PDB file of C-alpha atoms and ligand atoms in Angstrom:
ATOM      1  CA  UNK T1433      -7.137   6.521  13.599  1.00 98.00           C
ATOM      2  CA  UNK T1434      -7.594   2.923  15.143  1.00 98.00           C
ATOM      3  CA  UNK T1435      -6.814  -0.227  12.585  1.00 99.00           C
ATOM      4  CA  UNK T1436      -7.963  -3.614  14.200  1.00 99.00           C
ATOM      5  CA  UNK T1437      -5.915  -6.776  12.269  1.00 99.00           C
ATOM      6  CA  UNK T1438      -7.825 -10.369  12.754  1.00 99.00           C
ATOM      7  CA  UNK T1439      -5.351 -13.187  11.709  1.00 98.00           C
ATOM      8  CA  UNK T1440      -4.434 -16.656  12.675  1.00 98.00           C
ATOM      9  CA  UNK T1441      -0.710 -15.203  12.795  1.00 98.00           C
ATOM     10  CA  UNK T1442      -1.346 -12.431  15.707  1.00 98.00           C
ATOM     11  CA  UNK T1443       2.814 -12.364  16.010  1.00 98.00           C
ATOM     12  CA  UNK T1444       3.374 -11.655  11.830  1.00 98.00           C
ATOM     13  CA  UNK T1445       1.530  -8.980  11.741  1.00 98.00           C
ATOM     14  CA  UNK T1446       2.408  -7.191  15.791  1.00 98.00           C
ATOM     15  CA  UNK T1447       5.995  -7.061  14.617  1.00 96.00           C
ATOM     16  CA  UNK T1448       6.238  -5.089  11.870  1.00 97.00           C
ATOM     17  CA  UNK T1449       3.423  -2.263  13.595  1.00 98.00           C
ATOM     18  CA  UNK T1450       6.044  -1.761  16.553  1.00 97.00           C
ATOM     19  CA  UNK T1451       8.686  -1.073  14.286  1.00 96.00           C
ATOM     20  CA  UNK T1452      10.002   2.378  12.461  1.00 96.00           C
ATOM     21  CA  UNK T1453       7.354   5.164  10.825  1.00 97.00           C
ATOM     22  CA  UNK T1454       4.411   2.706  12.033  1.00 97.00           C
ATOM     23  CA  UNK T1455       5.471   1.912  15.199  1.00 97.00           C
ATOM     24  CA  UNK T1456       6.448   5.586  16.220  1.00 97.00           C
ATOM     25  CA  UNK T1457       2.991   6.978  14.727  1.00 98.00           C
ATOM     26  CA  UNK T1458       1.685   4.037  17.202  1.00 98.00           C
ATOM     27  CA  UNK T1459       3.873   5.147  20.038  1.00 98.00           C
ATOM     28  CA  UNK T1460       2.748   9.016  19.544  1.00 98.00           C
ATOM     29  CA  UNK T1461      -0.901   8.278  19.673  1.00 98.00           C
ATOM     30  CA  UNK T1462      -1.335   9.420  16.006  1.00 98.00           C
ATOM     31  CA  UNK T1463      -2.878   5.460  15.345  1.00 98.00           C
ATOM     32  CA  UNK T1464      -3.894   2.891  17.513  1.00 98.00           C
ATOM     33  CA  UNK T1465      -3.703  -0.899  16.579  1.00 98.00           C
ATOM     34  CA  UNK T1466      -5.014  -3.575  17.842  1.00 98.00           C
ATOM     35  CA  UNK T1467      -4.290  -7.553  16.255  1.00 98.00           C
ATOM     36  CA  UNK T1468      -6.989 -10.183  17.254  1.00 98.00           C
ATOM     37  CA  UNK T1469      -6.338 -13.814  17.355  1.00 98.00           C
ATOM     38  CA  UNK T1470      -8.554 -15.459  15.413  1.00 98.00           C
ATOM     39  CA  UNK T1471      -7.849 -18.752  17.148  1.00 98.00           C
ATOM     40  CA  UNK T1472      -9.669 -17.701  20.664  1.00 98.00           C
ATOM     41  CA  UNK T1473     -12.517 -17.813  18.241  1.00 98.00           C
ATOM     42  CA  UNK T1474     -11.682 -21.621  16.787  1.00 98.00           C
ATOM     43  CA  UNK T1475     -14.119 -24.566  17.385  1.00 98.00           C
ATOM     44  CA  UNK T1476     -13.447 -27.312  19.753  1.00 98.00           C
ATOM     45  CA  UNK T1477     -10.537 -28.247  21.879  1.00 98.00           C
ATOM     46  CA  UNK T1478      -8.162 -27.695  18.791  1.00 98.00           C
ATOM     47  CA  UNK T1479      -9.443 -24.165  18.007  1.00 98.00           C
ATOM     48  CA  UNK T1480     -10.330 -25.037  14.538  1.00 98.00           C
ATOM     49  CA  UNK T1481     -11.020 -22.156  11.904  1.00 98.00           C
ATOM     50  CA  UNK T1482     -10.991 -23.797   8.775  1.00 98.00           C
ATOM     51  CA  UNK T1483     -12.247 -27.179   7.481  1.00 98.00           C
ATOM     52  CA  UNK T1484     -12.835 -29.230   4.505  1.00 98.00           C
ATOM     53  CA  UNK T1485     -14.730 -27.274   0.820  1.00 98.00           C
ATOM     54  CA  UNK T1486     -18.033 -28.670   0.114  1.00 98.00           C
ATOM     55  CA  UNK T1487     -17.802 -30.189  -3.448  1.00 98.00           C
ATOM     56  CA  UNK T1488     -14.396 -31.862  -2.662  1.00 98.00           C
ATOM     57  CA  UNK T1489     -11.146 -30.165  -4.306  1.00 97.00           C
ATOM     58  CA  UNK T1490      -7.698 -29.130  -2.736  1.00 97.00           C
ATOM     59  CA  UNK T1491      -6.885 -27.438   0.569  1.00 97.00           C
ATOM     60  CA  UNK T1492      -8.693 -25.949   3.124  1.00 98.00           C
ATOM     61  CA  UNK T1493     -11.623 -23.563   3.594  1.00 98.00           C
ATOM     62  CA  UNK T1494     -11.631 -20.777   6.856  1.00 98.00           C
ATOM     63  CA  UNK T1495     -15.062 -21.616   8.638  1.00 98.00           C
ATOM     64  CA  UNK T1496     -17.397 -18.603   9.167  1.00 98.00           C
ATOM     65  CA  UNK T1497     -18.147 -19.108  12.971  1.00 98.00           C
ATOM     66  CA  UNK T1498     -14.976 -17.555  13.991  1.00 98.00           C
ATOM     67  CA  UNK T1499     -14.678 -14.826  11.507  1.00 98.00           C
ATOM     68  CA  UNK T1500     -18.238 -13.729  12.421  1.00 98.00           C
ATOM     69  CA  UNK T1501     -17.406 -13.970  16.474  1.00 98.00           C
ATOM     70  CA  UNK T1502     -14.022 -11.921  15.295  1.00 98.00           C
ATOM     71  CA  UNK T1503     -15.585  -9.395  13.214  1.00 98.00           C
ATOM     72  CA  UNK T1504     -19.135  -8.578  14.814  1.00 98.00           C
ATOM     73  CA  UNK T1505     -18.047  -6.693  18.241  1.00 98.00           C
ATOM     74  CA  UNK T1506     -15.583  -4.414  15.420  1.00 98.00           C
ATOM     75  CA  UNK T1507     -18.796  -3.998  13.003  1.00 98.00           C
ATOM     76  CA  UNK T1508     -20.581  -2.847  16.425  1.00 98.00           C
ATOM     77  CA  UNK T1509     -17.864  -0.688  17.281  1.00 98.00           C
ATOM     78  CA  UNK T1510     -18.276   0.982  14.342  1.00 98.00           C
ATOM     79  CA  UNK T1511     -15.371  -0.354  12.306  1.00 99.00           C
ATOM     80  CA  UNK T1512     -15.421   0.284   8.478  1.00 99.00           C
ATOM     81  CA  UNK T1513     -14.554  -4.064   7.371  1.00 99.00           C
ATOM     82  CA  UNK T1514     -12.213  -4.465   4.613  1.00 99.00           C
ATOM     83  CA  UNK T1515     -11.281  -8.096   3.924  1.00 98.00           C
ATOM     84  CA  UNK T1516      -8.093  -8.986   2.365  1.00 98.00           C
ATOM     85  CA  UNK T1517      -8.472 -10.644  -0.712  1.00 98.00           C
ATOM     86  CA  UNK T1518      -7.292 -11.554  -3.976  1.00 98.00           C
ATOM     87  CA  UNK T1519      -9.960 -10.404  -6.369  1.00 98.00           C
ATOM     88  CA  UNK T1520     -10.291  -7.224  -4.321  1.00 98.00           C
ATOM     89  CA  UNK T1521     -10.598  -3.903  -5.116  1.00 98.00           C
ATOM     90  CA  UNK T1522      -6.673  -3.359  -6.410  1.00 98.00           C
ATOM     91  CA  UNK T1523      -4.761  -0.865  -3.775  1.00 98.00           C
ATOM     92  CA  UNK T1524      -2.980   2.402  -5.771  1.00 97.00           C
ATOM     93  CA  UNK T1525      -2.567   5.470  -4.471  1.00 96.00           C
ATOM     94  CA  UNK T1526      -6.545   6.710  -4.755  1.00 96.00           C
ATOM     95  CA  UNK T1527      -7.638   4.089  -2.387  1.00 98.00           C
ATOM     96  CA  UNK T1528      -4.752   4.261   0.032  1.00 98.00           C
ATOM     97  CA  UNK T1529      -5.687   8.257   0.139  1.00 97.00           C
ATOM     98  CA  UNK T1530     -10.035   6.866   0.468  1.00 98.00           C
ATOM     99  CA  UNK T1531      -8.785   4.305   3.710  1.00 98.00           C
ATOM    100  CA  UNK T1532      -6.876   7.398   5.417  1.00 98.00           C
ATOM    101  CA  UNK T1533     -10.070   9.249   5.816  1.00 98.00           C
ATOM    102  CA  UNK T1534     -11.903   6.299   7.148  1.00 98.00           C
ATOM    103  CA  UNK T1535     -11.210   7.018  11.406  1.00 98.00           C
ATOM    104  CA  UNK T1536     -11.578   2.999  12.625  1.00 99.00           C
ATOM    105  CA  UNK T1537     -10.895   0.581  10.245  1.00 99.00           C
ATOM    106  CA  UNK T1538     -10.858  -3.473  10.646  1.00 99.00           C
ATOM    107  CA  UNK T1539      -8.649  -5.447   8.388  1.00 99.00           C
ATOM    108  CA  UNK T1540      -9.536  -9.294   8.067  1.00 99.00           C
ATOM    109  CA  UNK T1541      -6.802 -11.827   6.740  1.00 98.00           C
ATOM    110  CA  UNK T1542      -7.262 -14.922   5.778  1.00 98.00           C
ATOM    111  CA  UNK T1543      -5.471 -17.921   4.937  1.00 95.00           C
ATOM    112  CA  UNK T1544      -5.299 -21.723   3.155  1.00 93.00           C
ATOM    113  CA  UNK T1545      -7.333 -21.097  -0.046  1.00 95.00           C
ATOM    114  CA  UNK T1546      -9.401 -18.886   0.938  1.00 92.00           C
ATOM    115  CA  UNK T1547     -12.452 -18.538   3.054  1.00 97.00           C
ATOM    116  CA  UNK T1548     -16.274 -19.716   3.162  1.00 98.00           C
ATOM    117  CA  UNK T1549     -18.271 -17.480   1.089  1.00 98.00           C
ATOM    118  CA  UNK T1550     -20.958 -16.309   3.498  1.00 98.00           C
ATOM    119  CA  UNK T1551     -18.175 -14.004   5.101  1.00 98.00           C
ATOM    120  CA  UNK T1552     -18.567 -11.653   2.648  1.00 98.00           C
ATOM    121  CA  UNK T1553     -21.851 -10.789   3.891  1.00 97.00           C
ATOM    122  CA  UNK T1554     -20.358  -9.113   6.705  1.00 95.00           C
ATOM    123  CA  UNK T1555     -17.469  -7.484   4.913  1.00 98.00           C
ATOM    124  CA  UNK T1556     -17.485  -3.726   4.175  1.00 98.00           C
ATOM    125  CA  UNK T1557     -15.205  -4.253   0.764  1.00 98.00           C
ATOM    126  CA  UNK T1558     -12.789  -5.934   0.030  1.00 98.00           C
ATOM    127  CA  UNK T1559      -8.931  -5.544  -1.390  1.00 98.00           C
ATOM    128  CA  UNK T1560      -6.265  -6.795  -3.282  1.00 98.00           C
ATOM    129  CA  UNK T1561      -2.520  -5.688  -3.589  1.00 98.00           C
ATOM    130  CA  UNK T1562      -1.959  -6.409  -7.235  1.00 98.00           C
ATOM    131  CA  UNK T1563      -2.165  -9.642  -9.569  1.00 98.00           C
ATOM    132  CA  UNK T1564       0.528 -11.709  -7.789  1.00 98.00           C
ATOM    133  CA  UNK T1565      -0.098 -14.926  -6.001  1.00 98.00           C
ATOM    134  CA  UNK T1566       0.962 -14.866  -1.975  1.00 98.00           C
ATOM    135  CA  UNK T1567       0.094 -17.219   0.815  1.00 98.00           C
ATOM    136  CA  UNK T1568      -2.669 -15.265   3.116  1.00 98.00           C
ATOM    137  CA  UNK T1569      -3.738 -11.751   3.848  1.00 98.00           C
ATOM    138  CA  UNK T1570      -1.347 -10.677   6.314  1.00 98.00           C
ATOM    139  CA  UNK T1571       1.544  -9.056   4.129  1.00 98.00           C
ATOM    140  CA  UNK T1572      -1.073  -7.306   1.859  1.00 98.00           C
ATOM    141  CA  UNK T1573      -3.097  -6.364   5.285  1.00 98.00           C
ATOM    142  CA  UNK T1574       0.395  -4.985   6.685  1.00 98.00           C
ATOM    143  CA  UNK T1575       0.946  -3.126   3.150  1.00 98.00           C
ATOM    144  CA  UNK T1576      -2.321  -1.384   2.758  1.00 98.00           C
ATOM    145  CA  UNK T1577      -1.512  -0.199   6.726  1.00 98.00           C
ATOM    146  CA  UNK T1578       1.946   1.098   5.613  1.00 98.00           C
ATOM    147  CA  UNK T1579       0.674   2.627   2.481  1.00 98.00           C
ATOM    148  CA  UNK T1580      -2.591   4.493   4.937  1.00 98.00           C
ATOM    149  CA  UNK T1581      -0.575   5.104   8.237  1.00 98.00           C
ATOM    150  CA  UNK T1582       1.813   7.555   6.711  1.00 97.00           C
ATOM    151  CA  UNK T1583      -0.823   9.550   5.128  1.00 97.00           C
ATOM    152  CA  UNK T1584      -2.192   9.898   8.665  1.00 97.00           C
ATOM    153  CA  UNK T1585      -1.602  13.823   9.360  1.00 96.00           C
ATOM    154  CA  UNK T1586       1.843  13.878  11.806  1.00 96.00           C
ATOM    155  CA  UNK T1587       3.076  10.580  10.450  1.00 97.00           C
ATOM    156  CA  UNK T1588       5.734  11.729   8.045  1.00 94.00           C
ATOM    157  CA  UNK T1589       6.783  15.094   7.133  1.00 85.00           C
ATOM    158  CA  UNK T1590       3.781  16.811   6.098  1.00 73.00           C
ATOM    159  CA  UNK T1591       5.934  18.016   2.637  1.00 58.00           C
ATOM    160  CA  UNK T1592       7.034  14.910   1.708  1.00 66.00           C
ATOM    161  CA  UNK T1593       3.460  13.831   0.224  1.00 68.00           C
ATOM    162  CA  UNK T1594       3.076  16.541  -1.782  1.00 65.00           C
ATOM    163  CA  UNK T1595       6.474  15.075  -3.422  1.00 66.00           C
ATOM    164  CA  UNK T1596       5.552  11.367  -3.797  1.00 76.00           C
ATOM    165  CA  UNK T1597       5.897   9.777  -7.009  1.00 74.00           C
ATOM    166  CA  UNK T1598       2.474   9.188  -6.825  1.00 82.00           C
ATOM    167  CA  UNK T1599       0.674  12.159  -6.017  1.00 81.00           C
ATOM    168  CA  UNK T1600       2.336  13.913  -8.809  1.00 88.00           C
ATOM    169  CA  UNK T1601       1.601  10.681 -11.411  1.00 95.00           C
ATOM    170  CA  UNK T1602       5.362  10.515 -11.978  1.00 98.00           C
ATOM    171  CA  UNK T1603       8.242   8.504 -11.257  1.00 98.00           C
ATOM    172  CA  UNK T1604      10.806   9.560  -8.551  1.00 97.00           C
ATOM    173  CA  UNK T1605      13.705  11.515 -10.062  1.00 98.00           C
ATOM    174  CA  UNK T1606      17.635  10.584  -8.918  1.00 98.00           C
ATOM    175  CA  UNK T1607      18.343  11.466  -5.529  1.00 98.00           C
ATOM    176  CA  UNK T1608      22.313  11.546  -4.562  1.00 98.00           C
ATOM    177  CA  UNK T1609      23.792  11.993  -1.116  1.00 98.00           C
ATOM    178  CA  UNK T1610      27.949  12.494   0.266  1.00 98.00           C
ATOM    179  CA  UNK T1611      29.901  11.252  -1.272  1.00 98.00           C
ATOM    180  CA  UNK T1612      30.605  13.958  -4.210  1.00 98.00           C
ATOM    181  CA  UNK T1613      32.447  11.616  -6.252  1.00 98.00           C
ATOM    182  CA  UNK T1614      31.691   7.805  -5.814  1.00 98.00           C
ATOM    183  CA  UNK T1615      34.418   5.716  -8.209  1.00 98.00           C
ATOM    184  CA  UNK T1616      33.688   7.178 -11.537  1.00 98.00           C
ATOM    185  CA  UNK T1617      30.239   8.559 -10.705  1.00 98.00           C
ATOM    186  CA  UNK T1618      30.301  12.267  -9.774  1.00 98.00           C
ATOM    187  CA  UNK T1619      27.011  13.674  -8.264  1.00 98.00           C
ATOM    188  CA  UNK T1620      25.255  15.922 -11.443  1.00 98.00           C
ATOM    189  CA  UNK T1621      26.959  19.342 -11.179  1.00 98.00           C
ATOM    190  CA  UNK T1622      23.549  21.097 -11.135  1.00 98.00           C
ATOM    191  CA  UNK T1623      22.501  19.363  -7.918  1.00 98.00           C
ATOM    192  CA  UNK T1624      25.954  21.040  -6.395  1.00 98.00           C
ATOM    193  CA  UNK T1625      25.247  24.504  -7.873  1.00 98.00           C
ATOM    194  CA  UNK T1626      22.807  26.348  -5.685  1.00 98.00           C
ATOM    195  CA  UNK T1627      20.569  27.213  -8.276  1.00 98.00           C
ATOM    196  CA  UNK T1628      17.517  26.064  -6.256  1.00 98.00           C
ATOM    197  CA  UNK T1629      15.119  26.934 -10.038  1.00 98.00           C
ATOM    198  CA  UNK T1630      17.716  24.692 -12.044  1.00 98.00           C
ATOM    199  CA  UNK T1631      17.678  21.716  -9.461  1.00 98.00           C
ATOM    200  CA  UNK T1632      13.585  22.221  -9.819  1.00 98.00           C
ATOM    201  CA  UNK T1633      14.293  21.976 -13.557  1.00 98.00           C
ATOM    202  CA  UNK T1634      16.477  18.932 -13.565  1.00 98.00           C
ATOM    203  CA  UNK T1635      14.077  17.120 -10.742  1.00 98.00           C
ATOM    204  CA  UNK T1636      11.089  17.691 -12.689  1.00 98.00           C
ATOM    205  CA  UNK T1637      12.891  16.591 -16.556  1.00 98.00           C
ATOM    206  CA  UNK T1638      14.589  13.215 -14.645  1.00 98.00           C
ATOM    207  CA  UNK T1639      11.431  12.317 -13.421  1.00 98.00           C
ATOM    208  CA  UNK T1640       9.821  12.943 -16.956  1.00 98.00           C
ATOM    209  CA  UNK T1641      12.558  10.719 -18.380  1.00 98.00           C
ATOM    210  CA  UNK T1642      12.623   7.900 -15.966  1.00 98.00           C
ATOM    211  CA  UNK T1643       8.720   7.629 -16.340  1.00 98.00           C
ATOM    212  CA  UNK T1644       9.164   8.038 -20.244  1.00 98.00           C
ATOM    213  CA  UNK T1645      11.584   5.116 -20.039  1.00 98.00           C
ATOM    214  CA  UNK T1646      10.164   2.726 -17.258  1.00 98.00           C
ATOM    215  CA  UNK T1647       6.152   3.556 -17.026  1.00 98.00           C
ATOM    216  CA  UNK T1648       5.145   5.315 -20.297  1.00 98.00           C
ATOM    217  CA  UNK T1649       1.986   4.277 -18.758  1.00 98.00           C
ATOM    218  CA  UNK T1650       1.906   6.664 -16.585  1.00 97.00           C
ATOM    219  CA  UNK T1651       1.921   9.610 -18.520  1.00 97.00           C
ATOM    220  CA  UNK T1652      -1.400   9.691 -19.626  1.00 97.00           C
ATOM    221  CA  UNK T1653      -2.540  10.948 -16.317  1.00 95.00           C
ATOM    222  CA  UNK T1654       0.183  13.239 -15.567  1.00 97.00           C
ATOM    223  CA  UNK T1655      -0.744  17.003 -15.488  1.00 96.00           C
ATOM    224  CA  UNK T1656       1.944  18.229 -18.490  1.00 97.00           C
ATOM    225  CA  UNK T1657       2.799  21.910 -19.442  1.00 98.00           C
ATOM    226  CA  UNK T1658       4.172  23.221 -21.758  1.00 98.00           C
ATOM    227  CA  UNK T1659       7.940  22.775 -20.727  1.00 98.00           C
ATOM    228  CA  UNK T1660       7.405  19.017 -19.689  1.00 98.00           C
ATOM    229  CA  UNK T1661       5.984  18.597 -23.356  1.00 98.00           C
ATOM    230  CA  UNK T1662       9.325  19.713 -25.238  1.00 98.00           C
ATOM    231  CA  UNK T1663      11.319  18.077 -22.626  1.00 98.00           C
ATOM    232  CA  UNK T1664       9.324  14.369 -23.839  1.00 98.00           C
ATOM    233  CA  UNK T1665       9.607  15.464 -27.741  1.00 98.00           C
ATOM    234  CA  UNK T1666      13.391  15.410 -27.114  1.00 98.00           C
ATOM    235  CA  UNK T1667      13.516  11.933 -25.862  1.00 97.00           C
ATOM    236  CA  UNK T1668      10.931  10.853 -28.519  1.00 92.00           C
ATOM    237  CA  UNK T1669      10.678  13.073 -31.103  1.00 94.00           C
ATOM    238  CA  UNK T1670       7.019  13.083 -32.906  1.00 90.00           C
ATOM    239  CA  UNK T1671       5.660  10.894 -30.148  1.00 80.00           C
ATOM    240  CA  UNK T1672       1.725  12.281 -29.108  1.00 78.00           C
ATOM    241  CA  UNK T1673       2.025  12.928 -25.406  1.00 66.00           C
ATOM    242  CA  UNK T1674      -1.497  15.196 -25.477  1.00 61.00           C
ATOM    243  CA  UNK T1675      -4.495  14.410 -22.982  1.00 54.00           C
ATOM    244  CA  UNK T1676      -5.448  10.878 -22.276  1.00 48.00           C
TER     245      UNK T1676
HETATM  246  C1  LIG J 583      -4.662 -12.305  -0.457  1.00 52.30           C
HETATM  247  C2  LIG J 583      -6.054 -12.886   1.449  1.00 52.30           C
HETATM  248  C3  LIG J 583      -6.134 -15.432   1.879  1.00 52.30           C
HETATM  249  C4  LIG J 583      -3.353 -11.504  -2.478  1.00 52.30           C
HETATM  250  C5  LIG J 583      -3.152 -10.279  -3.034  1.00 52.30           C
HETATM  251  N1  LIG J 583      -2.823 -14.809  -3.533  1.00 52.30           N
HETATM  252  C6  LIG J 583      -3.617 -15.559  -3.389  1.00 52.30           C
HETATM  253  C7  LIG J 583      -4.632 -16.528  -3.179  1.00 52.30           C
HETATM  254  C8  LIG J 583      -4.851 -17.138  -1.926  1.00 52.30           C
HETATM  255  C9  LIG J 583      -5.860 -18.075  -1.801  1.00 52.30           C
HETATM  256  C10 LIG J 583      -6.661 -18.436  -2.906  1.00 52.30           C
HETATM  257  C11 LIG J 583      -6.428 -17.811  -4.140  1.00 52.30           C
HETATM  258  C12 LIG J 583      -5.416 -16.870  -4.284  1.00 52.30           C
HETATM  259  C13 LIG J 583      -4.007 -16.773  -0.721  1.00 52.30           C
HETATM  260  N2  LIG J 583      -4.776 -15.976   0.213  1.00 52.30           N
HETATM  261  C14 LIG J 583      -4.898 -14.606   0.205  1.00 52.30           C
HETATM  262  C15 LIG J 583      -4.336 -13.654  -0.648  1.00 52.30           C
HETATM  263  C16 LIG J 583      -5.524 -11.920   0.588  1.00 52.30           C
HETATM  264  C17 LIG J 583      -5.746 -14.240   1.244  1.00 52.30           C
HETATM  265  C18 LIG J 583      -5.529 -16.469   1.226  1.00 52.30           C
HETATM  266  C19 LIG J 583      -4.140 -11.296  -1.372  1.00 52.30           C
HETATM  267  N3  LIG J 583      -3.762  -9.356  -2.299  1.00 52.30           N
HETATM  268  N4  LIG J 583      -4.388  -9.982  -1.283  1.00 52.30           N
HETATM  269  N5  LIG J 583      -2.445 -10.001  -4.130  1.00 52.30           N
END
């Protein structure tokens, strides 16, 4: 897979891809990135890529010249264009899964208060990382590659997925490592005993819990049986938890 970053902020976004699970799926060959300046495609002797909005109003506007000269020789290269944005597509586990299959992707990140309209024209789609307010593309660029990288086949222990929170719909259940007993908090005997069925029991009913209690949400789309069902009515007895 190759993932090509344009930014004003080449350095914010090159540190984080040469470090841990990203930077060693980089180093293996498994993904290749590449981080444009945007400024070597800035007008005039100050490199300019933004400028004032038509209509008056606060801030700045990014210019389209340079995002087009950025974004044009990784259209022709046959680059799949996803520009960050707020009012994006929102990421969640679906689309993270949808980007890993794409085999050259190009993300764009802007900055100031957004950019001139007309880019969209050349954009591909476009993304958000949830309803919360930050100050340019570049942390929800690097967070859509973290979030697609290790879904890469090779990138993390092939197992591992099958296990997320979010491929199963639920919550993560309690995970406990040496010591045995830490001050008053002993590890849960079960998780001691051996009985490799019983741990599968407990996982599965702590994870039903902890969703029950944090993201009720959540279990609408979970696949439930049978078991998981009487599990719920004991932490809520009488409350519906049928298809939805
Ligand atoms: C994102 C690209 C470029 C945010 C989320 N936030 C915000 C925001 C900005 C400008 C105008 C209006 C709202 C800041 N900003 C970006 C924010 C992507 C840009 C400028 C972004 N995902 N992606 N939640």
């Amino acid at each position: 897979m190759r993932i090509d970053v344009v930014t004003i902020f080449p350095e914010l976004v090159a540190g984080p891809l040469g470090t841990s699970i990203i930077g060693r799926a980089a180093e293996a060959g498994l993904v290749e990135f590449q981080v444009h300046d945007l400024r070597e495609h800035g007008i005039g002797r100050h490199r300019s890529v933004d400028d004032y909005p038509y209509g008056g109003g606060a801030g700045m506007v990014m210019r389209p010249e340079p995002l087009f000269a950025a974004i044009e020789p990784l259209r022709d290269a046959g680059a799949v264009i996803v520009l960050m944005d707020p009012a994006g597509e929102r990421l969640d586990d679906r689309l993270a899964r949808e980007l890993a299959t794409i085999p050259h992707l190009a993300l764009v990140c802007g900055r100031y208060e957004g950019l001139d309209e007309r880019v969209r024209d050349l954009v591909d789609r476009e993304v958000s990382i949830g309803d919360y307010v930050v100050t340019g593309g570049e942390l929800p660029a690097l967070v859509v590659i973290d979030a697609v990288v290790r879904l890469v086949p090779g990138v993390i222990q092939e197992a591992s997925h099958q296990d997320d929170s979010f491929a199963s719909g639920l919550l993560e259940y309690p995970q406990y490592t040496r010591p045995e007993t830490f001050g008053d908090r002993p590890v849960p005997p079960v998780l001691l005993s051996g009985h490799h069925g019983e741990v599968d029991r407990w996982r599965r009913q702590e994870a039903l819990r902890r969703t029950f209690e944090r993201r009720p949400d959540l279990l609408a789309s979970v696949d439930l049986d049978t078991a998981d069902r009487q599990f719920l009515e004991t932490l809520a007895p009488g409350t519906e938890t049928g298809e939805g």
